[in-house]
PDB file of C-alpha atoms in Angstrom:
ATOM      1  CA  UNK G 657      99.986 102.220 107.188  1.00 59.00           C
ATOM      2  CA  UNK G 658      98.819 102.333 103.892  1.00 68.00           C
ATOM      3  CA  UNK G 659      99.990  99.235 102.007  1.00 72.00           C
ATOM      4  CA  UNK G 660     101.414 100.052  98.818  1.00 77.00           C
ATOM      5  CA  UNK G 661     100.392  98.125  95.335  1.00 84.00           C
ATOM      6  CA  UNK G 662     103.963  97.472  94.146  1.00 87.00           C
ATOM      7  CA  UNK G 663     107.734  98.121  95.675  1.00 89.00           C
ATOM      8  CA  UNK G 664     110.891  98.242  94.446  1.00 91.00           C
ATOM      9  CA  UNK G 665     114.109  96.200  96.566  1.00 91.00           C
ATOM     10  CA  UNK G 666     115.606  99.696  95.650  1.00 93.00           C
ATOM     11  CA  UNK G 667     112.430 101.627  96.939  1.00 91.00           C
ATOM     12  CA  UNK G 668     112.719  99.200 100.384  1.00 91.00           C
ATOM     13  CA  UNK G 669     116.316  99.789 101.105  1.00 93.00           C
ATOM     14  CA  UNK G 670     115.419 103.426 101.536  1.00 92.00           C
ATOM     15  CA  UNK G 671     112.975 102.872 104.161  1.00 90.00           C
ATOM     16  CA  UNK G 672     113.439 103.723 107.993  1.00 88.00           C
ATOM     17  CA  UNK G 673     113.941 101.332 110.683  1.00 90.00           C
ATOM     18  CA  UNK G 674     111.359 101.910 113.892  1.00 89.00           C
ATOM     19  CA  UNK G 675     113.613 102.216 116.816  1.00 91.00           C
ATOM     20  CA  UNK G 676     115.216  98.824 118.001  1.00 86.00           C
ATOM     21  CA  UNK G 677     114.505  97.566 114.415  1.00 89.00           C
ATOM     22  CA  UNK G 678     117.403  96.710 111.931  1.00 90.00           C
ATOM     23  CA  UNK G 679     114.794  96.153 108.721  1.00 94.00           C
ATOM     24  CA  UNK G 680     112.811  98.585 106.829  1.00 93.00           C
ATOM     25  CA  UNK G 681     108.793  97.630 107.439  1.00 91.00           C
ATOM     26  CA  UNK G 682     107.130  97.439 103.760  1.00 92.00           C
ATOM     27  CA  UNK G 683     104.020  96.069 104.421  1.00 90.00           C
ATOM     28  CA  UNK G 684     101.981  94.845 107.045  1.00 89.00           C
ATOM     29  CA  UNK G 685      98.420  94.016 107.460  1.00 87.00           C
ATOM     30  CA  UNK G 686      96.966  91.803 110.754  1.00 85.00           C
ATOM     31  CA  UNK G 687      98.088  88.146 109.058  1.00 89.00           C
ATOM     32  CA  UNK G 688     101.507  89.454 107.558  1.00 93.00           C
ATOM     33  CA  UNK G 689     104.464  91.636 107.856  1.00 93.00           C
ATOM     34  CA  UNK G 690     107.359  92.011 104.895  1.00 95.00           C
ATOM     35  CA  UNK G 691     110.482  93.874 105.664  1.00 95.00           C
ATOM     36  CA  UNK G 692     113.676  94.830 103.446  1.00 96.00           C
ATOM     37  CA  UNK G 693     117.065  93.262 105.561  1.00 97.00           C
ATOM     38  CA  UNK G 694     120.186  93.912 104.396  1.00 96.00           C
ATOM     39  CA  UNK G 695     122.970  93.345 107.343  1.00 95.00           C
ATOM     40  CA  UNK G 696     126.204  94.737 107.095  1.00 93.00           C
ATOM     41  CA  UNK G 697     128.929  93.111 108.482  1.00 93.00           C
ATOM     42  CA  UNK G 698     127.449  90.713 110.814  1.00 95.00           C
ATOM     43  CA  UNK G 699     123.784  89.342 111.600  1.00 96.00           C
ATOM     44  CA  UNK G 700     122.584  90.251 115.059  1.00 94.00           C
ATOM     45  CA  UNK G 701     119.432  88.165 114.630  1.00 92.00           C
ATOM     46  CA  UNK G 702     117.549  86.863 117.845  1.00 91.00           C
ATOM     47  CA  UNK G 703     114.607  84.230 117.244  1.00 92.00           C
ATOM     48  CA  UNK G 704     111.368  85.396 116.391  1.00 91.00           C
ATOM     49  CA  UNK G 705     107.942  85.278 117.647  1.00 93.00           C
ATOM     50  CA  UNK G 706     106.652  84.342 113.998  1.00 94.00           C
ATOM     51  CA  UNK G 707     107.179  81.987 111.451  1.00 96.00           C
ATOM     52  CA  UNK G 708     109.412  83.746 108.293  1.00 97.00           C
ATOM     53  CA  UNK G 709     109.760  83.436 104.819  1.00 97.00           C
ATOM     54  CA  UNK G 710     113.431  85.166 103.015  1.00 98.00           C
ATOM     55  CA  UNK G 711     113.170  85.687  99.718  1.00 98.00           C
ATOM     56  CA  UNK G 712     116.705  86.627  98.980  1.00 98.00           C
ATOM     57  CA  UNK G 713     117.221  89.322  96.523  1.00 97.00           C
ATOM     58  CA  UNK G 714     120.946  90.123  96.068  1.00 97.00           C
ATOM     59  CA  UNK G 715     124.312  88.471  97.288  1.00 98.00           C
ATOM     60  CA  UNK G 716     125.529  84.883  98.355  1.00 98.00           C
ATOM     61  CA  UNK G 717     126.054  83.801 101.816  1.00 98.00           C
ATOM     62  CA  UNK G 718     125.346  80.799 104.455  1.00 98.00           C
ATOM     63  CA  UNK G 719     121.770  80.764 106.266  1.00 98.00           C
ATOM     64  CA  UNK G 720     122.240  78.745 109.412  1.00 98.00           C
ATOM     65  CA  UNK G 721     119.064  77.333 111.035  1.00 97.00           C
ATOM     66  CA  UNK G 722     119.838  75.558 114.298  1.00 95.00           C
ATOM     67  CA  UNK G 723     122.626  72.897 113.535  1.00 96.00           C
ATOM     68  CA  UNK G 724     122.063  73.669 109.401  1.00 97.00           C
ATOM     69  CA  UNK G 725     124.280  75.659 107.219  1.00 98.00           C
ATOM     70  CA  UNK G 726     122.916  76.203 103.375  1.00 98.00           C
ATOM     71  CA  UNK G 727     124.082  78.416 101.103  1.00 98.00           C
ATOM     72  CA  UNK G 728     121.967  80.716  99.669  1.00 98.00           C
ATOM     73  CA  UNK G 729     122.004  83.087  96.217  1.00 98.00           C
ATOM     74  CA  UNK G 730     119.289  85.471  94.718  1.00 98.00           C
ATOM     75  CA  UNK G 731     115.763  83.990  94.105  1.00 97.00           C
ATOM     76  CA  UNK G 732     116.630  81.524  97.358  1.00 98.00           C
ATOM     77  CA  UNK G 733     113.539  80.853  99.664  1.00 98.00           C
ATOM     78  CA  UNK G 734     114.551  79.886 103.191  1.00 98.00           C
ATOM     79  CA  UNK G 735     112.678  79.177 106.134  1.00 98.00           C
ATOM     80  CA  UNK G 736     112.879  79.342 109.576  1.00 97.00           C
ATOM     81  CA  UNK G 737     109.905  78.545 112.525  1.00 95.00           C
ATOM     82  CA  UNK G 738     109.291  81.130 115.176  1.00 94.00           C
ATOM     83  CA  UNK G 739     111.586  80.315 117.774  1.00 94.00           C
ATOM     84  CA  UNK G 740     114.322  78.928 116.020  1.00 96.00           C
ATOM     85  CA  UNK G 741     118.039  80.249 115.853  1.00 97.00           C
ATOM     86  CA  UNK G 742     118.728  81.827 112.461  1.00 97.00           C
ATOM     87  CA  UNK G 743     121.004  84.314 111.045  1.00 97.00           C
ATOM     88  CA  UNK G 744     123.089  84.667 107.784  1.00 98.00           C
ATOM     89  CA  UNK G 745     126.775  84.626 107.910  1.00 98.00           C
ATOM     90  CA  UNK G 746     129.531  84.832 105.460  1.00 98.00           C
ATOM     91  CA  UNK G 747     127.200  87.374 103.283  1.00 98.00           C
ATOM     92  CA  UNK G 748     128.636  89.100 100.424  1.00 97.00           C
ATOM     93  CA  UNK G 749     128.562  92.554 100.436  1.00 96.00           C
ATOM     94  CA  UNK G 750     125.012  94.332  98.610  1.00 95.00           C
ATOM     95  CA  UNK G 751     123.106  90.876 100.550  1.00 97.00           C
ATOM     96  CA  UNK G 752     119.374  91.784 100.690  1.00 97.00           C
ATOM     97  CA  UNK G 753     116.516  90.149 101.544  1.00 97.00           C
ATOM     98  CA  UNK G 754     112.507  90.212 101.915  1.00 97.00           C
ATOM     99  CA  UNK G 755     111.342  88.789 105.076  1.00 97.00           C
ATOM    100  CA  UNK G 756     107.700  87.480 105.315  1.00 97.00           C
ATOM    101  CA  UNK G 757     106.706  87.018 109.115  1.00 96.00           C
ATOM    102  CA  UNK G 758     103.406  85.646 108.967  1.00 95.00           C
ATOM    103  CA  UNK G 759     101.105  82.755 111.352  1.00 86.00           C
ATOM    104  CA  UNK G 760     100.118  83.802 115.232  1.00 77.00           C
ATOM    105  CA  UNK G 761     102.910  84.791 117.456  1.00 74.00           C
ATOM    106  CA  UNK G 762     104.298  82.632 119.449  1.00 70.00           C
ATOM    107  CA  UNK G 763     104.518  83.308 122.908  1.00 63.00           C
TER     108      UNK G 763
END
């Protein structure tokens, strides 16, 4: 992949998903990944094998990390450790977010 200088939240929401993905990959390298997300509806989200940064973009909503609900509005940072359960709920419609997965995966 060849990682671009600069994109757009609109550029990103325009990108694929690789089969059994629901986010758009915008750049990765061997340390990081970054992905667009923007759920509709609902928030299927399983934990993950890497630690990840959301940098919220667009829309209001809940983040719920284990037994923690916070809301959350554009220019949010939330965090959540490979392995935990996390998933946005009660999302406005147009929610979108950069996800930075980043740190060794866990196995």
């Amino acid at each position: 992949m060849t990682i671009p200088t600069r994109m757009t939240a609109a550029e990103a929401a325009r990108l694929p998903f690789a089969p059994g993905r629901i986010s758009g990959l915008a750049f990765e390298t061997a340390d990081i990944e970054v992905r667009h997300y923007a759920p509709k509806g609902t928030d299927p989200q399983t934990p993950h094998d890497r630690d990840e940064l959301y940098f919220v973009i667009s829309g209001t909503g809940i983040f719920e990390r284990g037994d923690e609900k916070v809301p959350f509005g554009p220019g949010d940072v939330l965090f959540a450790a490979a392995g935990d359960q996390h998933r946005f709920s009660a999302f406005s419609e147009g929610f979108a977010t950069w996800v930075l997965f980043y740190g060794a995966k866990k196995k």
